[in-house]
Amino acid sequence: MAFTHICLWTLLVFPITWTVFYFTNKKKKPTVEMADATAEKRRDGAADVIIVGAGVGGSALAYALAKDGRRVHVIERDMREPERMMGEFMQPGGRLMLSKLGLQDCLDGIDAQKATGMAVYKDGKNAIASFPVDNNFPYDPSARFFHNGRFVQRLRQKASSLPNVRLEEGTVKSLIEEEGVIKGVTYKNKAGEETTALAPLTVVCDGCYSNLRRSLNDNSAAVLSYQVGYITKNCRLEDPENLHLIMTKPSYIILYQISSTDVRCGFELFPDNFPSIAKGEMATFVKNNLAPEVPPKLREIFLKGLDEGAHIKVVPAKCMSATLSKKKGVIVLGDAFNMRHPSVAAGMMVLFSDILILRRLLQPLSNLGDANKVSEVIKSFYSIRKPMSATVNILGNAFSQALVASTDEAKEAMRQGCYDYLTSGGFRTSGLMALLGGMNPRPLSLIYHLCAITLHSIGHLLSPFPYPLRIWHSLRLFGLSMKMLVPHLKAEGVSPILFPASAAAYRKSYMATTAL
């Protein structure tokens, strides 16, 4: 036992020490200044903030800023209820953030379903991994499944109920810029007329397909895989309070109850093996290749949707690190700002966390027209968000890689080790589920568990005797785990995420019962 602990801490400390030594040249983030008491008051009728996009993020931000007295103009391309495959699962941490924004009632009246954890299946075995109930988490430790479009419409209704929110249908064409400062947007309204809207602060929150992002940031999104899914109607899972995750080939299959009568069925495919939907090849592929891997108690529902001609949707799974725009008077949020693999279903949670932080930092500023002060706020926002965003981003990208099946012995050992660790119960399961659920946004805790999974996987490879080939595969596995961790540490910024004080300050300010 002592030897195991020594190995674990050696595995944990070495990459952290090396990484901190290598990347310590990060600049210290400036702090936000107090409000200027002599700030010039806004003109009557003028908007304080323009928000591009009235999806989950745009609507929630509009409500939060309007509650603080800001005048908000939201421009959305299509006000109809969206039909999305993503954004159907809100982690416990996301529900906490939603409640702190005063929007928890938006989950009411949409037939949302309670989720207490997930059921994991692999090679004929299965186990339940539940969200921990004794994790010092100041909210109900359960998640919710729902139709994304219904949730978006509730958020829009909530935002538009405030008199200082103007929700308008229109298509934003470009940003208006003067000497490096964004002054507003040019857009085409519902009548087809091209017009402009001006405000001291513009927030771009128009999703993963954002056209405006290219003019603000130099980062680009990488397509990792494709998420394919459909809805099986008029049915109910045997265990509807768990997300069902099946580790199969080439990656994973998921089923979850998004309403009292609808089940979402989904799976991951890669570009080199993508059957045609139009020609019927996808349905045939699912029935012949994936359905036999689905446990019998879930298979009937999995096939029912295809037999009834359910509409099959495809969404690219993208990854994009967050970077700040060099231009003033603008901020980018949501999937237009930062994306991670959707396997951890945490995009909305990070988004609500970002909105909470941004709202709090902007509250002391009576005049958003001071571009320099707003820029300082945005820089502080970028640093403060790290405990939550970095934990989720690193976990999402690492977890997605561990779910991919492989004939490589080292990679498959990592995959098996991930399953064993997640389903072993006790501290391992509760610790990993707390991270997945956004209940413990501490990057150091994540690194500990990733290193523990690596050590467990190496132990599995070396058993029952450490032959030379097994030792070689173990070394390769260790290298793979470092490739999963170190590049993401670099992308997120080592200093703000590895020091415990950052996570403690975040938790105290944004997760405590009395916070906000």
Coordinates of C-alpha atoms in Angstrom, one line a residue:
M1 CA 0.0 0.0 0.0
A2 CA 2.8 2.4 0.9
F3 CA 4.6 1.7 -2.4
T4 CA 1.4 2.4 -4.3
H5 CA 1.0 5.8 -2.6
I6 CA 4.6 6.7 -3.3
C7 CA 4.1 5.8 -7.0
L8 CA 0.9 7.8 -7.1
W9 CA 2.4 10.9 -5.6
T10 CA 5.6 10.6 -7.7
L11 CA 3.4 10.4 -10.8
L12 CA 1.4 13.4 -9.6
V13 CA 4.2 15.7 -8.5
F14 CA 6.7 15.1 -11.4
P15 CA 4.5 16.4 -14.3
I16 CA 3.2 19.3 -12.2
T17 CA 6.7 20.4 -11.2
W18 CA 8.1 20.0 -14.7
T19 CA 5.1 21.9 -16.2
V20 CA 5.2 24.8 -13.7
F21 CA 9.0 25.1 -14.3
Y22 CA 8.5 25.2 -18.1
F23 CA 5.5 27.5 -18.3
T24 CA 6.1 30.0 -15.4
N25 CA 6.4 33.0 -17.8
K26 CA 2.7 33.7 -17.7
K27 CA 1.8 37.3 -17.1
K28 CA -0.1 38.3 -14.0
K29 CA -3.7 39.2 -14.6
P30 CA -4.8 42.7 -13.7
T31 CA -7.6 43.2 -11.2
V32 CA -10.8 45.2 -11.9
E33 CA -11.0 48.8 -10.6
M34 CA -13.8 50.2 -8.5
A35 CA -16.6 52.1 -10.1
D36 CA -16.0 55.7 -11.1
A37 CA -18.4 57.8 -9.1
T38 CA -18.3 60.6 -11.7
A39 CA -19.0 58.3 -14.7
E40 CA -21.2 59.9 -17.3
K41 CA -24.7 58.6 -17.2
R42 CA -26.1 56.9 -20.3
R43 CA -28.4 58.6 -22.6
D44 CA -32.1 57.9 -22.2
G45 CA -33.3 54.9 -24.4
A46 CA -29.7 53.9 -25.3
A47 CA -28.7 50.3 -24.8
D48 CA -25.9 49.6 -22.3
V49 CA -25.2 46.1 -23.8
I50 CA -25.8 44.5 -27.2
I51 CA -26.0 40.7 -27.1
V52 CA -25.7 38.8 -30.3
G53 CA -27.6 35.5 -30.0
A54 CA -30.5 34.6 -27.7
G55 CA -29.7 31.0 -27.1
V56 CA -28.9 29.6 -23.6
G57 CA -26.1 32.0 -22.9
G58 CA -27.5 35.2 -24.6
S59 CA -30.8 34.9 -22.9
A60 CA -29.4 34.1 -19.4
L61 CA -26.9 37.0 -19.7
A62 CA -29.6 39.4 -20.8
Y63 CA -31.7 38.5 -17.8
A64 CA -28.7 38.8 -15.4
L65 CA -27.5 42.2 -16.7
A66 CA -31.1 43.6 -16.9
K67 CA -31.7 42.6 -13.2
D68 CA -28.7 44.8 -12.4
G69 CA -30.3 47.8 -14.2
R70 CA -28.6 47.5 -17.5
R71 CA -30.5 48.2 -20.7
V72 CA -30.0 45.2 -23.0
H73 CA -30.6 44.8 -26.7
V74 CA -30.6 41.1 -27.8
I75 CA -30.5 40.3 -31.5
E76 CA -31.3 36.7 -32.4
R77 CA -31.4 35.2 -35.9
D78 CA -34.4 32.9 -35.4
M79 CA -36.8 33.1 -32.5
R80 CA -38.5 29.8 -33.2
E81 CA -37.9 27.0 -30.8
P82 CA -34.6 25.4 -31.7
E83 CA -34.2 21.7 -32.4
R84 CA -30.8 20.9 -31.0
M85 CA -29.2 17.6 -30.1
M86 CA -26.7 19.2 -27.7
G87 CA -27.4 21.0 -24.4
E88 CA -29.9 18.4 -23.2
F89 CA -28.2 17.6 -19.9
M90 CA -27.4 20.0 -17.1
Q91 CA -24.9 18.9 -14.5
P92 CA -25.5 19.6 -10.7
G93 CA -23.0 22.4 -10.9
G94 CA -24.9 23.9 -13.8
R95 CA -28.1 23.9 -11.8
L96 CA -26.3 25.6 -8.9
M97 CA -25.1 28.4 -11.3
L98 CA -28.6 28.7 -12.8
S99 CA -30.1 29.2 -9.4
K100 CA -27.6 31.9 -8.5
L101 CA -28.7 33.7 -11.7
G102 CA -32.3 33.5 -10.5
L103 CA -33.3 31.3 -13.5
Q104 CA -33.9 27.9 -11.8
D105 CA -37.6 28.1 -12.6
C106 CA -36.7 27.8 -16.3
L107 CA -36.4 24.1 -15.8
D108 CA -40.0 23.9 -14.6
G109 CA -42.8 23.3 -17.0
I110 CA -40.6 21.7 -19.7
D111 CA -41.0 18.1 -18.6
A112 CA -37.3 18.0 -17.4
Q113 CA -36.2 14.6 -15.9
K114 CA -34.1 14.2 -12.8
A115 CA -30.7 12.5 -13.1
T116 CA -28.7 11.1 -10.2
G117 CA -25.7 9.7 -12.1
M118 CA -24.9 7.3 -14.9
A119 CA -24.9 3.6 -15.6
V120 CA -21.7 2.5 -17.4
Y121 CA -21.4 -0.6 -19.5
K122 CA -18.4 -2.4 -20.9
D123 CA -17.8 -6.0 -22.2
G124 CA -20.9 -7.3 -20.6
K125 CA -20.3 -5.7 -17.2
N126 CA -22.1 -2.6 -15.8
A127 CA -22.2 -0.4 -12.7
I128 CA -23.8 2.7 -11.4
A129 CA -21.8 5.9 -10.8
S130 CA -23.9 8.3 -8.8
F131 CA -23.2 12.0 -8.0
P132 CA -22.0 12.2 -4.4
V133 CA -24.3 13.5 -1.7
D134 CA -21.7 14.5 0.9
N135 CA -19.3 16.6 -1.1
N136 CA -19.9 19.9 0.6
F137 CA -21.9 20.9 -2.4
P138 CA -24.4 23.6 -1.5
Y139 CA -27.3 22.4 -3.8
D140 CA -29.3 19.4 -4.7
P141 CA -26.7 17.0 -6.1
S142 CA -28.8 15.9 -9.1
A143 CA -28.8 16.8 -12.8
R144 CA -31.6 17.3 -15.3
F145 CA -32.4 15.9 -18.8
F146 CA -34.6 18.0 -21.1
H147 CA -35.4 19.2 -24.6
N148 CA -32.9 22.0 -25.3
G149 CA -35.4 24.0 -27.4
R150 CA -38.0 24.1 -24.6
F151 CA -35.3 25.3 -22.1
V152 CA -34.2 28.0 -24.5
Q153 CA -37.7 29.3 -25.0
R154 CA -38.2 29.5 -21.2
L155 CA -35.0 31.5 -20.9
R156 CA -36.1 33.9 -23.6
Q157 CA -39.5 34.4 -22.0
K158 CA -37.8 35.1 -18.7
A159 CA -35.4 37.7 -20.2
S160 CA -38.1 39.4 -22.3
S161 CA -40.3 39.7 -19.2
L162 CA -38.0 42.5 -17.9
P163 CA -38.8 46.0 -19.3
N164 CA -35.2 46.9 -19.9
V165 CA -34.6 43.9 -22.3
R166 CA -35.3 44.3 -26.0
L167 CA -35.4 41.0 -27.7
E168 CA -35.4 41.4 -31.5
E169 CA -35.2 39.0 -34.4
G170 CA -32.5 39.9 -36.9
T171 CA -29.3 38.7 -38.5
V172 CA -26.1 40.4 -37.4
K173 CA -23.8 41.0 -40.4
S174 CA -20.8 42.7 -38.9
L175 CA -19.3 44.5 -35.9
I176 CA -18.9 48.3 -36.0
E177 CA -15.3 49.2 -35.1
E178 CA -13.6 52.5 -34.5
E179 CA -9.9 52.6 -33.7
G180 CA -9.8 49.2 -32.2
V181 CA -13.0 49.6 -30.2
I182 CA -16.2 47.8 -31.0
K183 CA -19.1 50.3 -30.9
G184 CA -22.0 48.1 -32.0
V185 CA -23.3 45.9 -34.8
T186 CA -24.8 46.1 -38.3
Y187 CA -27.8 43.8 -38.7
K188 CA -30.7 43.1 -40.9
N189 CA -34.0 43.2 -39.1
K190 CA -37.0 40.9 -39.5
A191 CA -38.4 43.2 -42.2
G192 CA -35.2 42.8 -44.2
E193 CA -33.9 46.3 -43.6
E194 CA -30.3 46.8 -42.8
T195 CA -29.7 48.9 -39.7
T196 CA -27.2 49.5 -36.8
A197 CA -27.3 49.2 -33.1
L198 CA -24.8 50.9 -30.8
A199 CA -23.8 50.2 -27.2
P200 CA -20.7 50.6 -25.0
L201 CA -20.4 46.8 -24.7
T202 CA -21.1 44.1 -27.3
V203 CA -21.3 40.5 -26.3
V204 CA -21.0 37.8 -29.0
C205 CA -22.8 34.7 -27.9
D206 CA -23.9 33.2 -31.2
G207 CA -22.7 29.6 -30.8
C208 CA -20.2 27.2 -32.2
Y209 CA -20.8 28.4 -35.8
S210 CA -20.1 32.0 -35.0
N211 CA -19.2 34.2 -38.0
L212 CA -18.2 37.2 -35.8
R213 CA -15.5 35.2 -33.9
R214 CA -13.2 35.3 -36.8
S215 CA -13.0 39.1 -36.7
L216 CA -12.2 39.1 -32.9
N217 CA -10.0 36.1 -32.1
D218 CA -7.3 34.2 -33.9
N219 CA -8.2 30.8 -32.4
S220 CA -10.0 28.1 -34.5
A221 CA -12.1 25.1 -33.6
A222 CA -10.8 21.6 -34.3
V223 CA -13.4 19.0 -35.2
L224 CA -12.6 15.9 -33.1
S225 CA -15.5 13.6 -34.2
Y226 CA -19.2 13.7 -35.0
Q227 CA -22.1 13.1 -32.6
V228 CA -25.0 11.3 -34.2
G229 CA -28.3 11.0 -32.5
Y230 CA -32.1 10.6 -32.8
I231 CA -35.1 10.6 -30.5
T232 CA -37.1 7.5 -29.7
K233 CA -40.6 8.6 -28.9
N234 CA -43.4 7.1 -26.6
C235 CA -41.1 5.1 -24.4
R236 CA -39.4 5.1 -21.1
L237 CA -36.1 3.7 -19.9
E238 CA -36.1 1.1 -17.2
D239 CA -33.7 3.3 -15.2
P240 CA -34.6 6.8 -16.3
E241 CA -32.6 8.6 -13.6
N242 CA -29.3 7.6 -15.0
L243 CA -27.5 8.5 -18.2
H244 CA -26.6 5.2 -19.9
L245 CA -23.1 5.2 -21.2
I246 CA -22.0 2.1 -23.3
M247 CA -18.3 1.8 -24.0
T248 CA -18.2 0.0 -27.3
K249 CA -16.5 0.3 -30.8
P250 CA -15.5 2.7 -32.2
S251 CA -16.3 4.9 -29.2
Y252 CA -19.4 5.1 -27.1
I253 CA -23.2 5.0 -27.2
I254 CA -25.5 7.0 -24.9
L255 CA -29.2 6.8 -24.0
Y256 CA -31.0 9.2 -21.6
Q257 CA -34.6 10.3 -20.9
I258 CA -35.1 13.9 -22.1
S259 CA -38.9 13.9 -21.3
S260 CA -41.4 11.6 -19.7
T261 CA -42.0 10.0 -23.1
D262 CA -38.8 10.7 -25.2
V263 CA -35.4 9.0 -25.1
R264 CA -32.3 10.5 -26.7
C265 CA -30.1 7.8 -28.4
G266 CA -26.7 9.0 -29.5
F267 CA -23.2 7.7 -30.5
E268 CA -19.9 9.0 -31.7
L269 CA -18.4 8.4 -35.1
F270 CA -15.2 9.6 -36.8
P271 CA -14.7 11.1 -40.3
D272 CA -13.0 8.1 -41.7
N273 CA -16.0 5.8 -41.0
F274 CA -19.1 7.8 -41.6
P275 CA -22.0 6.1 -43.4
S276 CA -24.4 8.2 -45.5
I277 CA -27.7 9.2 -43.9
A278 CA -29.4 10.1 -47.1
K279 CA -28.7 6.7 -48.7
G280 CA -29.9 4.8 -45.6
E281 CA -26.4 3.5 -44.8
M282 CA -26.4 5.1 -41.3
A283 CA -29.5 3.2 -40.2
T284 CA -28.1 0.0 -41.5
F285 CA -24.8 0.6 -39.8
V286 CA -26.4 1.3 -36.5
K287 CA -28.6 -1.9 -36.7
N288 CA -25.8 -4.2 -37.8
N289 CA -22.8 -2.8 -35.9
L290 CA -23.9 -0.8 -32.9
A291 CA -27.2 -2.4 -31.8
P292 CA -25.6 -5.8 -31.0
E293 CA -23.3 -4.0 -28.5
V294 CA -26.2 -2.3 -26.6
P295 CA -27.4 -4.3 -23.5
P296 CA -30.6 -6.2 -24.2
K297 CA -32.7 -4.0 -21.7
L298 CA -31.8 -0.9 -23.8
R299 CA -31.7 -2.4 -27.3
E300 CA -35.4 -2.3 -28.0
I301 CA -35.6 1.4 -27.3
F302 CA -32.3 2.0 -29.3
L303 CA -33.8 0.3 -32.4
K304 CA -37.4 1.5 -32.0
G305 CA -36.5 5.1 -33.1
L306 CA -34.8 3.8 -36.3
D307 CA -37.7 1.5 -37.1
E308 CA -40.1 4.4 -36.7
G309 CA -38.0 6.6 -39.0
A310 CA -36.7 9.0 -36.4
H311 CA -34.8 12.0 -37.9
I312 CA -31.1 11.4 -37.5
K313 CA -29.0 14.5 -36.6
V314 CA -25.3 15.0 -36.9
V315 CA -23.3 17.5 -34.9
P316 CA -19.5 18.0 -35.1
A317 CA -17.8 17.6 -31.7
K318 CA -15.4 20.6 -31.5
C319 CA -12.6 21.7 -29.3
M320 CA -11.4 25.3 -29.0
S321 CA -9.3 27.0 -26.3
A322 CA -10.5 30.3 -25.0
T323 CA -8.6 33.4 -26.0
L324 CA -9.4 37.0 -25.4
S325 CA -9.9 39.5 -28.2
K326 CA -7.4 42.3 -28.5
K327 CA -10.2 44.6 -29.4
K328 CA -12.0 46.7 -26.8
G329 CA -15.7 47.0 -26.1
V330 CA -16.5 43.4 -26.8
I331 CA -16.5 40.0 -25.2
V332 CA -17.2 36.5 -26.6
L333 CA -19.0 33.9 -24.6
G334 CA -20.3 30.3 -24.9
D335 CA -19.4 28.0 -27.7
A336 CA -18.2 31.0 -29.7
F337 CA -15.5 31.5 -27.0
N338 CA -14.6 28.1 -25.7
M339 CA -15.5 24.5 -26.6
R340 CA -14.5 21.1 -25.2
H341 CA -15.6 17.5 -26.2
P342 CA -19.3 17.1 -25.4
S343 CA -18.8 13.7 -23.7
V344 CA -18.8 15.4 -20.3
A345 CA -22.0 17.4 -21.1
A346 CA -20.7 20.5 -19.3
G347 CA -20.9 23.4 -21.8
M348 CA -23.9 25.1 -20.2
M349 CA -22.4 24.7 -16.8
V350 CA -19.2 26.6 -17.8
L351 CA -21.3 29.2 -19.6
F352 CA -23.5 29.9 -16.6
S353 CA -20.3 30.1 -14.5
D354 CA -18.9 32.7 -17.0
I355 CA -22.1 34.7 -16.8
L356 CA -22.0 34.8 -13.0
I357 CA -18.4 36.0 -13.0
L358 CA -18.9 38.6 -15.7
R359 CA -22.0 40.0 -14.1
R360 CA -20.3 40.4 -10.7
L361 CA -17.3 42.1 -12.3
L362 CA -19.4 44.5 -14.2
Q363 CA -21.7 45.5 -11.3
P364 CA -19.4 48.2 -9.9
L365 CA -19.1 49.9 -13.2
S366 CA -21.8 52.6 -13.7
N367 CA -20.3 53.5 -17.1
L368 CA -19.6 50.8 -19.5
G369 CA -18.4 53.4 -22.0
D370 CA -14.9 53.4 -20.4
A371 CA -13.3 50.9 -22.7
N372 CA -10.1 50.6 -20.7
K373 CA -12.0 49.7 -17.5
V374 CA -14.2 47.2 -19.3
S375 CA -11.0 45.7 -20.8
E376 CA -9.6 45.2 -17.3
V377 CA -12.8 43.5 -16.2
I378 CA -12.6 41.2 -19.2
K379 CA -9.0 40.2 -18.4
S380 CA -9.9 39.5 -14.8
F381 CA -12.9 37.5 -16.0
Y382 CA -10.5 35.3 -18.1
S383 CA -8.4 34.5 -15.0
I384 CA -11.2 34.0 -12.5
R385 CA -13.0 31.5 -14.7
K386 CA -10.1 29.1 -14.8
P387 CA -10.9 26.7 -11.9
M388 CA -14.3 25.7 -13.5
S389 CA -13.4 26.1 -17.2
A390 CA -10.0 24.4 -17.0
T391 CA -11.3 21.5 -14.9
V392 CA -14.1 20.9 -17.4
N393 CA -12.0 21.4 -20.5
I394 CA -9.2 19.1 -19.4
L395 CA -11.6 16.5 -18.1
G396 CA -13.7 16.6 -21.3
N397 CA -10.8 16.2 -23.7
A398 CA -9.1 13.5 -21.6
F399 CA -12.3 11.5 -20.9
S400 CA -13.2 11.6 -24.6
Q401 CA -9.9 10.1 -25.6
A402 CA -10.2 7.3 -23.0
L403 CA -13.6 6.3 -24.4
V404 CA -12.2 5.6 -27.9
A405 CA -11.7 1.9 -28.6
S406 CA -8.3 0.8 -29.9
T407 CA -6.3 -2.3 -30.9
D408 CA -3.3 -0.6 -29.3
E409 CA -2.7 -2.4 -26.0
A410 CA -1.6 0.7 -24.1
K411 CA -4.6 2.7 -25.2
E412 CA -7.0 -0.1 -24.4
A413 CA -5.5 -0.5 -21.0
M414 CA -6.1 3.2 -20.3
R415 CA -9.7 2.7 -21.5
Q416 CA -10.2 -0.3 -19.2
G417 CA -8.5 1.5 -16.3
C418 CA -11.0 4.4 -16.8
Y419 CA -13.9 2.1 -16.6
D420 CA -12.5 0.2 -13.5
Y421 CA -11.8 3.5 -11.7
L422 CA -15.1 5.1 -12.5
T423 CA -17.1 2.0 -11.4
S424 CA -15.0 0.9 -8.4
G425 CA -17.1 2.8 -5.8
G426 CA -15.9 4.8 -2.8
F427 CA -13.6 7.8 -3.1
R428 CA -12.7 7.0 -6.7
T429 CA -16.2 7.1 -8.0
S430 CA -17.4 9.9 -5.9
G431 CA -14.3 12.0 -6.6
L432 CA -14.6 11.6 -10.4
M433 CA -18.3 12.1 -10.4
A434 CA -17.9 15.3 -8.4
L435 CA -15.6 16.5 -11.1
L436 CA -17.9 15.5 -13.9
G437 CA -20.8 17.1 -12.2
G438 CA -19.1 20.4 -11.6
M439 CA -19.4 19.9 -7.9
N440 CA -15.7 20.2 -7.2
P441 CA -14.0 22.5 -9.8
R442 CA -10.5 22.0 -8.6
P443 CA -7.9 21.3 -11.3
L444 CA -5.5 19.8 -8.8
S445 CA -8.1 17.2 -7.8
L446 CA -8.6 16.4 -11.5
I447 CA -4.9 15.9 -12.0
Y448 CA -4.8 13.6 -9.0
H449 CA -7.6 11.4 -10.3
L450 CA -6.1 11.3 -13.8
C451 CA -2.7 10.2 -12.4
A452 CA -4.5 7.6 -10.2
I453 CA -6.3 6.2 -13.3
T454 CA -2.9 6.1 -15.1
L455 CA -1.3 4.2 -12.2
H456 CA -4.2 1.8 -12.0
S457 CA -4.0 1.1 -15.8
I458 CA -0.2 0.5 -15.6
G459 CA -0.8 -1.9 -12.7
H460 CA -3.4 -3.8 -14.9
L461 CA -0.9 -3.9 -17.8
L462 CA 1.9 -5.3 -15.6
S463 CA -0.2 -8.0 -14.0
P464 CA 0.4 -10.8 -13.4
F465 CA 4.1 -10.4 -14.2
P466 CA 6.0 -7.5 -15.6
Y467 CA 7.4 -9.0 -18.8
P468 CA 9.6 -6.7 -20.9
L469 CA 6.8 -6.1 -23.5
R470 CA 4.4 -5.2 -20.7
I471 CA 6.9 -2.8 -19.2
W472 CA 7.2 -1.2 -22.7
H473 CA 3.4 -0.8 -23.0
S474 CA 3.3 0.7 -19.5
L475 CA 5.9 3.3 -20.5
R476 CA 3.8 4.1 -23.6
L477 CA 0.7 4.4 -21.5
F478 CA 2.4 6.9 -19.2
G479 CA 3.5 8.9 -22.3
L480 CA -0.1 8.8 -23.6
S481 CA -1.4 10.1 -20.2
M482 CA 1.1 13.0 -20.3
K483 CA 0.0 13.8 -23.9
M484 CA -3.6 13.9 -22.6
L485 CA -2.7 16.3 -19.7
V486 CA 0.3 18.5 -20.5
P487 CA -0.9 20.2 -23.7
H488 CA -4.2 21.1 -22.1
L489 CA -2.4 22.5 -19.0
K490 CA -0.4 24.7 -21.4
A491 CA -3.5 25.8 -23.3
E492 CA -5.4 26.7 -20.1
G493 CA -2.4 28.4 -18.4
V494 CA -0.5 26.6 -15.7
S495 CA -0.2 29.3 -13.1
P496 CA -3.9 30.2 -12.6
I497 CA -5.1 26.6 -12.4
L498 CA -2.4 24.7 -10.5
F499 CA -2.4 26.9 -7.4
P500 CA -5.0 25.9 -4.8
A501 CA -5.8 29.5 -3.9
S502 CA -7.5 30.1 -7.3
A503 CA -9.9 27.2 -6.8
A504 CA -10.6 28.1 -3.2
A505 CA -11.4 31.8 -4.1
Y506 CA -13.7 30.6 -7.0
R507 CA -15.6 28.3 -4.7
K508 CA -16.0 30.9 -2.0
S509 CA -17.2 33.6 -4.4
Y510 CA -19.4 31.6 -6.8
M511 CA -20.4 28.3 -5.2
A512 CA -20.9 29.0 -1.5
T513 CA -24.4 29.2 -0.2
T514 CA -24.1 32.9 0.7
A515 CA -22.2 33.8 -2.5
L516 CA -23.8 36.4 -4.8

